[in-house]
Short mmCIF file of N, CA and C in Angstrom, two decimals:
data_model
loop_
_atom_site.label_atom_id
_atom_site.label_comp_id
_atom_site.label_asym_id
_atom_site.label_seq_id
_atom_site.Cartn_x
_atom_site.Cartn_y
_atom_site.Cartn_z
N UNK A 91 103.03 97.48 118.43
CA UNK A 91 102.63 96.81 117.13
C UNK A 91 101.70 95.62 117.52
N UNK A 92 101.38 94.65 116.79
CA UNK A 92 100.39 93.56 116.82
C UNK A 92 100.93 92.45 117.66
N UNK A 93 100.33 91.98 118.53
CA UNK A 93 100.91 90.77 119.11
C UNK A 93 100.98 89.41 118.22
N UNK A 94 102.20 88.70 118.34
CA UNK A 94 102.26 87.58 117.47
C UNK A 94 101.73 86.30 117.92
N UNK A 95 101.72 85.40 117.26
CA UNK A 95 101.21 84.13 117.71
C UNK A 95 99.91 84.00 118.55
N UNK A 96 99.02 84.85 118.11
CA UNK A 96 97.64 84.74 118.76
C UNK A 96 97.01 83.55 118.33
N UNK A 97 96.63 82.86 119.32
CA UNK A 97 95.61 81.51 118.95
C UNK A 97 94.33 81.57 119.49
N UNK A 98 93.83 82.72 119.91
CA UNK A 98 92.39 83.04 120.19
C UNK A 98 91.80 84.16 119.49
N UNK A 99 90.68 83.86 118.74
CA UNK A 99 90.03 85.02 118.14
C UNK A 99 90.80 85.68 117.16
N UNK A 100 90.18 86.78 116.48
CA UNK A 100 90.87 87.68 115.65
C UNK A 100 91.54 88.89 116.22
N UNK A 101 92.87 89.12 115.92
CA UNK A 101 93.55 90.24 116.21
C UNK A 101 93.68 91.24 115.33
N UNK A 102 92.83 92.47 115.34
CA UNK A 102 92.71 93.41 114.47
C UNK A 102 93.40 94.60 115.06
N UNK A 103 94.15 95.24 114.26
CA UNK A 103 94.98 96.46 114.73
C UNK A 103 94.36 97.50 113.41
N UNK A 104 93.99 98.75 113.83
CA UNK A 104 93.63 99.71 112.97
C UNK A 104 94.57 100.81 113.17
N UNK A 105 95.20 101.27 112.18
CA UNK A 105 95.96 102.22 112.23
C UNK A 105 95.45 103.42 111.13
N UNK A 106 95.73 104.69 111.40
CA UNK A 106 95.21 105.82 110.49
C UNK A 106 96.40 106.70 110.26
N UNK A 107 96.51 107.05 109.07
CA UNK A 107 97.67 108.21 108.59
C UNK A 107 97.00 109.08 108.36
N UNK A 108 97.34 110.32 108.93
CA UNK A 108 96.87 111.75 108.48
C UNK A 108 98.01 112.10 107.54
N UNK A 109 97.59 112.37 106.28
CA UNK A 109 98.60 112.66 105.36
C UNK A 109 99.02 114.36 105.23
N UNK A 110 100.30 114.38 104.74
CA UNK A 110 100.88 115.73 104.91
C UNK A 110 99.98 116.72 103.85
N UNK A 111 100.02 117.92 103.86
CA UNK A 111 99.57 118.95 102.91
C UNK A 111 100.21 118.74 101.41
N UNK A 112 99.58 118.75 100.46
CA UNK A 112 99.93 118.67 99.20
C UNK A 112 100.35 120.01 98.81
N UNK A 113 100.98 120.14 97.72
CA UNK A 113 101.53 121.69 97.20
C UNK A 113 100.52 122.56 97.17
N UNK A 114 99.43 122.22 96.75
CA UNK A 114 98.22 123.13 96.48
C UNK A 114 97.85 123.64 97.88
N UNK A 115 97.58 122.85 98.85
CA UNK A 115 97.16 122.79 100.14
C UNK A 115 98.13 123.95 100.72
N UNK A 116 99.36 123.58 100.60
CA UNK A 116 100.42 124.69 101.19
C UNK A 116 100.37 125.87 100.68
N UNK A 117 100.17 126.03 99.19
CA UNK A 117 100.20 127.47 98.70
C UNK A 117 99.01 128.22 99.05
N UNK A 118 97.98 127.61 99.44
CA UNK A 118 96.79 128.08 99.83
C UNK A 118 96.62 128.30 101.52
N UNK A 119 97.80 127.74 102.07
CA UNK A 119 97.53 127.92 103.46
C UNK A 119 96.40 127.35 104.10
N UNK A 120 96.20 126.17 103.72
CA UNK A 120 95.03 125.33 104.10
C UNK A 120 95.37 125.24 105.70
N UNK A 121 94.30 125.23 106.57
CA UNK A 121 94.37 124.83 107.86
C UNK A 121 93.95 123.27 108.02
N UNK A 122 94.49 122.68 109.05
CA UNK A 122 94.53 121.25 109.29
C UNK A 122 93.06 121.12 109.97
N UNK A 123 92.11 120.24 109.37
CA UNK A 123 90.74 119.79 110.09
C UNK A 123 91.00 118.64 110.86
N UNK A 124 92.05 117.81 110.68
CA UNK A 124 92.31 116.60 111.36
C UNK A 124 93.62 116.67 112.03
N UNK A 125 93.82 116.31 113.20
CA UNK A 125 94.93 116.27 113.94
C UNK A 125 95.10 114.97 114.64
N UNK A 126 96.44 114.61 114.92
CA UNK A 126 96.59 113.27 115.93
C UNK A 126 96.47 113.77 117.33
N UNK A 127 95.64 113.11 118.05
CA UNK A 127 95.63 113.29 119.63
C UNK A 127 96.76 112.54 120.23
N UNK A 128 97.32 113.00 121.52
CA UNK A 128 98.18 112.28 122.26
C UNK A 128 97.85 110.82 122.46
N UNK A 129 96.40 110.55 122.53
CA UNK A 129 95.82 109.34 123.08
C UNK A 129 95.30 108.36 121.88
N UNK A 130 96.31 108.23 120.69
CA UNK A 130 95.85 107.67 119.50
C UNK A 130 94.65 107.93 119.21
N UNK A 131 94.09 109.00 119.17
CA UNK A 131 92.93 109.49 118.46
C UNK A 131 93.14 110.47 117.21
N UNK A 132 92.04 110.37 116.20
CA UNK A 132 92.12 111.57 115.28
C UNK A 132 91.13 112.59 115.72
N UNK A 133 91.36 113.78 115.70
CA UNK A 133 90.49 114.74 116.24
C UNK A 133 90.28 115.76 115.14
N UNK A 134 88.87 115.95 114.99
CA UNK A 134 88.33 116.79 113.99
C UNK A 134 88.22 118.21 114.54
N UNK A 135 88.96 119.22 113.83
CA UNK A 135 88.74 120.51 114.36
C UNK A 135 87.86 121.42 113.32
N UNK A 136 87.05 122.38 114.04
CA UNK A 136 86.28 123.19 113.53
C UNK A 136 87.20 124.18 112.71
N UNK A 137 86.95 124.34 111.25
CA UNK A 137 87.94 125.02 110.56
C UNK A 137 87.90 126.52 110.92
N UNK A 138 86.74 127.07 111.30
CA UNK A 138 86.69 128.47 111.88
C UNK A 138 87.27 128.91 113.16
N UNK A 139 86.99 127.83 114.24
CA UNK A 139 87.34 128.17 115.51
C UNK A 139 88.51 127.28 116.01
N UNK A 140 88.89 126.39 115.31
CA UNK A 140 89.90 125.31 115.76
C UNK A 140 89.35 124.44 117.11
N UNK A 141 88.06 124.61 117.30
CA UNK A 141 87.47 123.93 118.46
C UNK A 141 87.46 122.59 118.01
N UNK A 142 87.37 121.54 118.88
CA UNK A 142 87.23 120.03 118.85
C UNK A 142 85.66 119.59 118.65
N UNK A 143 85.55 119.22 117.31
CA UNK A 143 84.29 118.69 116.90
C UNK A 143 84.00 117.39 117.48
N UNK A 144 84.78 116.46 116.99
CA UNK A 144 84.57 114.96 117.29
C UNK A 144 86.08 114.49 117.49
N UNK A 145 86.27 113.01 117.98
CA UNK A 145 87.29 112.39 118.20
C UNK A 145 87.14 110.95 117.93
N UNK A 146 87.89 110.18 117.28
CA UNK A 146 87.97 108.84 117.17
C UNK A 146 89.18 108.16 117.63
N UNK A 147 88.95 107.00 118.42
CA UNK A 147 90.08 106.30 118.86
C UNK A 147 90.71 105.30 117.95
N UNK A 148 91.85 104.99 117.81
CA UNK A 148 92.47 103.88 116.86
C UNK A 148 93.63 103.34 117.56
N UNK A 149 94.03 102.23 117.08
CA UNK A 149 95.13 101.33 117.74
C UNK A 149 96.47 102.04 117.36
N UNK A 150 96.54 102.76 116.32
CA UNK A 150 97.86 103.67 116.08
C UNK A 150 97.32 104.81 115.20
N UNK A 151 97.68 106.10 115.58
CA UNK A 151 97.57 107.10 114.58
C UNK A 151 98.92 107.85 114.21
N UNK A 152 99.13 107.87 112.98
CA UNK A 152 100.30 108.52 112.50
C UNK A 152 100.17 109.95 111.73
N UNK A 153 100.77 110.98 112.35
CA UNK A 153 100.80 112.34 111.95
C UNK A 153 101.29 112.51 110.53
N UNK A 154 101.15 113.55 109.96
CA UNK A 154 101.80 114.02 108.66
C UNK A 154 103.48 113.78 108.61
N UNK A 155 103.99 113.94 109.75
CA UNK A 155 105.52 113.72 109.64
C UNK A 155 105.99 112.27 109.68
N UNK A 156 105.01 111.13 110.11
CA UNK A 156 105.44 109.88 109.83
C UNK A 156 105.80 109.32 108.65
N UNK A 157 107.01 108.49 108.96
CA UNK A 157 107.38 107.87 107.40
C UNK A 157 106.68 106.53 107.34
N UNK A 158 106.80 105.94 105.96
CA UNK A 158 106.57 104.57 105.80
C UNK A 158 107.19 103.53 106.67
N UNK A 159 108.57 103.90 106.90
CA UNK A 159 109.53 103.14 107.79
C UNK A 159 108.73 102.99 109.15
N UNK A 160 108.28 104.04 109.60
CA UNK A 160 107.74 103.96 110.96
C UNK A 160 106.24 103.20 111.08
N UNK A 161 105.59 103.26 109.95
CA UNK A 161 104.35 102.58 110.02
C UNK A 161 104.66 101.17 109.71
N UNK A 162 105.71 100.81 108.95
CA UNK A 162 105.98 99.52 108.90
C UNK A 162 106.32 98.87 110.22
N UNK A 163 107.32 99.45 110.64
CA UNK A 163 107.80 98.80 112.09
C UNK A 163 106.77 98.79 113.07
N UNK A 164 105.67 99.81 112.96
CA UNK A 164 104.63 99.81 114.09
C UNK A 164 103.59 98.62 113.91
N UNK A 165 103.06 98.56 112.55
CA UNK A 165 102.06 97.59 112.13
C UNK A 165 102.47 96.68 111.31
N UNK A 166 103.57 96.67 110.34
CA UNK A 166 103.79 95.54 109.50
C UNK A 166 104.75 94.52 109.98
N UNK A 167 105.61 94.87 110.49
CA UNK A 167 106.67 93.92 110.81
C UNK A 167 106.16 92.79 111.72
N UNK A 168 105.37 92.88 112.63
CA UNK A 168 104.76 91.86 113.40
C UNK A 168 103.94 90.89 112.55
N UNK A 169 103.29 91.64 111.48
CA UNK A 169 102.30 90.72 110.67
C UNK A 169 103.29 89.86 109.65
N UNK A 170 104.46 90.42 109.16
CA UNK A 170 105.27 89.47 108.39
C UNK A 170 105.84 88.25 109.15
N UNK A 171 106.13 88.69 110.43
CA UNK A 171 106.64 87.61 111.35
C UNK A 171 105.63 86.66 111.60
N UNK A 172 104.41 87.06 111.91
CA UNK A 172 103.27 86.19 112.06
C UNK A 172 103.13 85.26 110.81
N UNK A 173 102.94 85.65 109.89
CA UNK A 173 102.91 85.14 108.45
C UNK A 173 103.86 84.11 108.37
N UNK A 174 105.28 84.28 108.57
CA UNK A 174 106.20 83.32 108.55
C UNK A 174 106.09 82.27 109.58
N UNK A 175 105.20 82.59 110.65
CA UNK A 175 104.97 81.52 111.66
C UNK A 175 103.75 80.51 111.37
N UNK A 176 102.94 80.95 110.17
CA UNK A 176 102.09 80.30 109.69
C UNK A 176 100.58 80.99 109.62
N UNK A 177 100.63 82.11 110.26
CA UNK A 177 99.26 82.84 110.40
C UNK A 177 98.99 83.46 109.13
N UNK A 178 97.48 83.66 108.89
CA UNK A 178 97.13 84.50 107.85
C UNK A 178 97.12 85.90 108.01
N UNK A 179 97.70 86.79 107.43
CA UNK A 179 97.78 88.35 107.97
C UNK A 179 97.34 88.97 106.60
N UNK A 180 97.07 90.30 106.95
CA UNK A 180 96.58 91.09 105.90
C UNK A 180 96.94 92.71 106.30
N UNK A 181 97.47 93.42 105.28
CA UNK A 181 97.63 94.89 105.42
C UNK A 181 96.47 95.52 104.44
N UNK A 182 95.57 96.04 104.90
CA UNK A 182 94.28 96.69 104.25
C UNK A 182 94.57 98.14 104.09
N UNK A 183 94.32 98.78 103.08
CA UNK A 183 94.53 100.16 103.06
C UNK A 183 93.08 100.79 102.51
N UNK A 184 92.53 101.72 102.92
CA UNK A 184 91.20 102.32 102.53
C UNK A 184 91.13 103.64 102.71
N UNK A 185 90.54 104.43 101.74
CA UNK A 185 90.64 105.89 101.78
C UNK A 185 90.18 106.47 100.35
N UNK A 186 89.74 107.73 100.61
CA UNK A 186 89.40 108.48 99.45
C UNK A 186 90.55 108.61 98.41
N UNK A 187 90.25 109.15 97.15
CA UNK A 187 91.31 109.44 96.30
C UNK A 187 92.33 110.43 96.79
N UNK A 188 93.63 110.32 96.50
CA UNK A 188 94.59 111.29 97.10
C UNK A 188 94.82 111.28 98.69
N UNK A 189 94.30 110.18 99.28
CA UNK A 189 94.53 110.37 100.60
C UNK A 189 95.87 109.59 101.05
N UNK A 190 96.66 109.07 100.20
CA UNK A 190 97.94 108.56 100.49
C UNK A 190 98.06 107.13 100.52
N UNK A 191 97.21 106.51 100.19
CA UNK A 191 97.22 105.01 100.16
C UNK A 191 98.43 104.32 99.40
N UNK A 192 98.60 104.80 98.01
CA UNK A 192 99.47 104.44 97.27
C UNK A 192 100.85 104.76 97.65
N UNK A 193 101.17 106.08 98.05
CA UNK A 193 102.27 106.41 98.74
C UNK A 193 102.85 105.39 99.89
N UNK A 194 102.00 105.19 100.79
CA UNK A 194 102.00 104.27 101.92
C UNK A 194 102.32 103.02 101.46
N UNK A 195 101.72 102.47 100.52
CA UNK A 195 101.99 101.06 100.05
C UNK A 195 103.26 100.92 99.38
N UNK A 196 103.61 101.86 98.28
CA UNK A 196 104.66 101.66 97.43
C UNK A 196 105.73 102.73 97.56
N UNK A 197 105.51 103.76 98.12
CA UNK A 197 106.47 105.04 98.27
C UNK A 197 106.68 105.74 96.90
N UNK A 198 107.71 106.40 96.84
CA UNK A 198 107.87 107.29 95.70
C UNK A 198 109.34 107.68 95.92
N UNK A 199 110.12 107.95 94.70
CA UNK A 199 111.24 108.72 94.58
C UNK A 199 112.38 108.41 95.58
N UNK A 200 112.64 106.81 95.65
CA UNK A 200 113.69 106.46 96.64
C UNK A 200 113.13 106.25 98.29
N UNK A 201 111.83 106.55 98.32
CA UNK A 201 111.23 106.19 99.58
C UNK A 201 110.43 104.86 99.49
N UNK A 202 110.95 103.83 100.46
CA UNK A 202 110.20 102.68 100.15
C UNK A 202 108.86 102.69 100.74
N UNK A 203 107.96 101.97 100.12
CA UNK A 203 106.65 101.72 100.55
C UNK A 203 106.45 100.52 101.61
N UNK A 204 105.47 100.38 102.17
CA UNK A 204 105.17 99.31 103.10
C UNK A 204 105.38 97.96 102.42
N UNK A 205 104.90 97.65 101.31
CA UNK A 205 105.18 96.61 100.64
C UNK A 205 106.48 96.25 100.42
N UNK A 206 107.25 97.04 99.78
CA UNK A 206 108.70 96.89 99.72
C UNK A 206 109.39 96.42 101.05
N UNK A 207 109.28 97.13 102.21
CA UNK A 207 109.57 96.92 103.34
C UNK A 207 109.15 95.67 103.82
N UNK A 208 108.09 95.31 103.91
CA UNK A 208 107.48 93.93 103.90
C UNK A 208 108.28 92.84 103.17
N UNK A 209 108.52 92.86 101.99
CA UNK A 209 109.11 91.83 101.23
C UNK A 209 110.63 91.78 101.63
N UNK A 210 111.15 93.01 101.94
CA UNK A 210 112.55 92.95 102.40
C UNK A 210 112.75 92.14 103.87
N UNK A 211 111.88 92.29 104.60
CA UNK A 211 111.73 91.56 105.84
C UNK A 211 111.36 90.13 105.78
N UNK A 212 110.60 89.78 104.80
CA UNK A 212 110.43 88.43 104.42
C UNK A 212 111.60 87.83 104.05
N UNK A 213 112.36 88.47 103.27
CA UNK A 213 113.66 87.92 102.59
C UNK A 213 114.71 87.86 103.73
N UNK A 214 114.85 88.58 104.55
CA UNK A 214 115.82 88.68 105.65
C UNK A 214 115.64 87.53 106.64
N UNK A 215 114.13 87.27 107.06
CA UNK A 215 113.82 86.32 107.92
C UNK A 215 113.96 84.99 107.26
N UNK A 216 113.85 84.71 106.03
CA UNK A 216 113.90 83.46 105.37
C UNK A 216 115.50 83.34 105.23
N UNK A 217 116.21 84.07 104.88
CA UNK A 217 117.81 83.84 104.89
C UNK A 217 118.33 83.52 106.23
N UNK A 218 117.68 84.11 107.23
CA UNK A 218 118.19 83.92 108.60
C UNK A 218 117.87 82.54 109.11
N UNK A 219 116.69 82.03 108.70
CA UNK A 219 116.45 80.63 109.01
C UNK A 219 117.36 79.50 108.85
N UNK A 220 117.57 78.54 109.55
CA UNK A 220 118.24 77.66 109.37
C UNK A 220 117.50 76.23 109.26
N UNK A 221 116.55 76.17 109.98
CA UNK A 221 115.95 74.91 110.31
C UNK A 221 114.48 74.99 109.77
N UNK A 222 113.99 75.66 108.87
CA UNK A 222 112.57 75.82 108.54
C UNK A 222 112.69 76.09 106.82
N UNK A 223 111.69 75.28 106.21
CA UNK A 223 111.59 75.47 104.74
C UNK A 223 110.19 76.23 104.60
N UNK A 224 110.22 77.22 103.71
CA UNK A 224 109.04 78.11 103.58
C UNK A 224 108.59 78.03 102.13
N UNK A 225 107.25 77.95 102.07
CA UNK A 225 106.51 77.99 100.93
C UNK A 225 105.83 79.31 101.04
N UNK A 226 105.82 80.34 100.38
CA UNK A 226 105.46 81.75 100.40
C UNK A 226 104.33 81.89 99.36
N UNK A 227 103.32 82.10 99.76
CA UNK A 227 101.93 82.39 98.77
C UNK A 227 101.67 83.93 99.01
N UNK A 228 101.52 84.63 98.13
CA UNK A 228 101.17 86.09 98.35
C UNK A 228 99.97 86.39 97.33
N UNK A 229 98.93 87.12 97.85
CA UNK A 229 97.79 87.56 97.03
C UNK A 229 98.17 89.10 97.21
N UNK A 230 97.93 89.63 95.92
CA UNK A 230 97.94 91.16 95.90
C UNK A 230 96.84 91.56 95.04
N UNK A 231 95.79 92.06 95.54
CA UNK A 231 94.49 92.33 95.01
C UNK A 231 94.18 93.78 95.59
N UNK A 232 93.17 94.29 94.53
CA UNK A 232 92.59 95.61 94.74
C UNK A 232 90.99 95.30 94.51
N UNK A 233 90.39 95.94 95.48
CA UNK A 233 88.83 96.39 95.24
C UNK A 233 88.69 97.60 94.89
N UNK A 234 88.23 97.59 93.67
CA UNK A 234 87.80 99.02 93.10
C UNK A 234 86.36 98.98 92.47
N UNK A 235 85.56 99.89 92.81
CA UNK A 235 84.41 99.83 92.14
C UNK A 235 83.53 98.54 92.32
N UNK A 236 83.74 97.91 93.60
CA UNK A 236 83.05 96.63 93.95
C UNK A 236 83.68 95.53 93.15
N UNK A 237 84.52 95.65 92.32
CA UNK A 237 85.40 94.45 91.62
C UNK A 237 86.78 94.22 92.22
N UNK A 238 87.11 93.03 92.45
CA UNK A 238 88.22 92.53 92.97
C UNK A 238 89.22 92.11 91.91
N UNK A 239 90.16 92.75 91.82
CA UNK A 239 91.26 92.48 90.73
C UNK A 239 92.50 91.89 91.29
N UNK A 240 93.35 91.14 90.44
CA UNK A 240 94.58 90.58 90.85
C UNK A 240 95.69 91.49 90.35
N UNK A 241 96.19 92.33 91.11
CA UNK A 241 97.31 93.14 90.89
C UNK A 241 98.50 92.58 90.35
N UNK A 242 98.81 91.18 90.40
CA UNK A 242 100.01 90.41 90.10
C UNK A 242 99.74 89.81 88.68
N UNK A 243 98.56 89.97 88.14
CA UNK A 243 98.25 89.29 86.71
C UNK A 243 99.03 90.20 85.76
N UNK A 244 99.30 89.60 84.53
CA UNK A 244 100.01 90.13 83.48
C UNK A 244 98.94 90.74 82.68
N UNK A 245 97.71 90.30 82.87
CA UNK A 245 96.55 90.63 82.04
C UNK A 245 96.06 92.21 82.85
N UNK A 246 96.06 93.19 81.64
CA UNK A 246 95.52 94.46 82.14
C UNK A 246 93.97 94.50 82.92
N UNK A 247 94.04 95.11 83.97
CA UNK A 247 92.69 95.19 84.84
C UNK A 247 91.53 95.01 84.00
N UNK A 248 91.45 96.11 82.81
CA UNK A 248 90.39 96.11 82.24
C UNK A 248 89.98 94.84 81.56
N UNK A 249 90.86 93.81 81.34
CA UNK A 249 90.54 92.85 80.61
C UNK A 249 90.26 91.50 81.60
N UNK A 250 90.58 91.70 82.78
CA UNK A 250 90.54 90.55 83.89
C UNK A 250 89.25 90.16 83.99
N UNK A 251 88.94 89.01 84.24
CA UNK A 251 87.78 88.52 85.02
C UNK A 251 87.78 88.84 86.38
N UNK A 252 86.71 89.37 87.11
CA UNK A 252 86.73 89.87 88.37
C UNK A 252 87.05 88.75 89.33
N UNK A 253 87.96 88.66 90.42
CA UNK A 253 88.16 87.60 91.21
C UNK A 253 86.94 87.38 92.13
N UNK A 254 86.81 86.23 92.52
CA UNK A 254 85.69 85.71 93.44
C UNK A 254 86.26 85.43 94.92
N UNK A 255 85.52 85.59 95.84
CA UNK A 255 86.04 85.04 97.08
C UNK A 255 84.92 83.72 97.32
N UNK A 256 85.54 82.66 97.68
CA UNK A 256 84.99 81.56 97.93
C UNK A 256 85.30 81.00 99.34
N UNK A 257 84.19 80.54 99.93
CA UNK A 257 84.34 79.93 101.41
C UNK A 257 84.80 78.55 101.42
N UNK A 258 86.14 78.21 101.47
CA UNK A 258 86.53 76.84 101.52
C UNK A 258 86.19 76.32 102.92
N UNK A 259 85.61 75.13 103.01
CA UNK A 259 85.38 74.62 104.31
C UNK A 259 86.59 74.22 105.13
N UNK A 260 87.74 74.11 104.53
CA UNK A 260 89.19 73.92 105.20
C UNK A 260 89.82 75.04 105.48
N UNK A 261 89.99 75.86 104.54
CA UNK A 261 90.92 76.96 104.67
C UNK A 261 90.19 78.26 104.98
N UNK A 262 88.77 78.24 104.88
CA UNK A 262 88.25 79.70 104.91
C UNK A 262 88.08 80.36 104.01
N UNK A 263 87.81 81.77 103.77
CA UNK A 263 87.78 82.66 102.71
C UNK A 263 88.88 82.46 101.83
N UNK A 264 88.82 82.30 100.51
CA UNK A 264 89.95 82.19 99.60
C UNK A 264 89.50 82.82 98.13
N UNK A 265 90.68 83.61 97.73
CA UNK A 265 90.40 84.17 96.45
C UNK A 265 90.37 83.23 95.38
#
């Protein structure tokens, strides 16, 4: 996982999830073109020969059998704890349509996503704390088609004014 209480520089951890095949891919016996390497790499395989085409290293690579709980425990838990220690943290999802971002964040059909697991952990840690008072501020935003939208707003996204990022001299970048 990520190191807590880092006071020097920016600690960036990059994790990649290789999603499982969907029902259409299973029905057509689609061959995997990306696999997890033993050394936290994503390996691209030639679809004809299965030979290695290219390999990319990451901090964490999650194969198709990985669960949202495993992803949270590996990359999310320490971020929550660091946030409650006063550090700014972020979980950022990026990927093409149908790559698994929504499932990883929110889960489905009784499978909790990273957001739910993070909020549960915040709640548990605040309840366990006996000598600290917390003020929790949460931003939940989406960057879509180069527009930043507030996902906690009651106003439908199509009617929202796009959020702006402002560089505050004291706080740094702020939405």
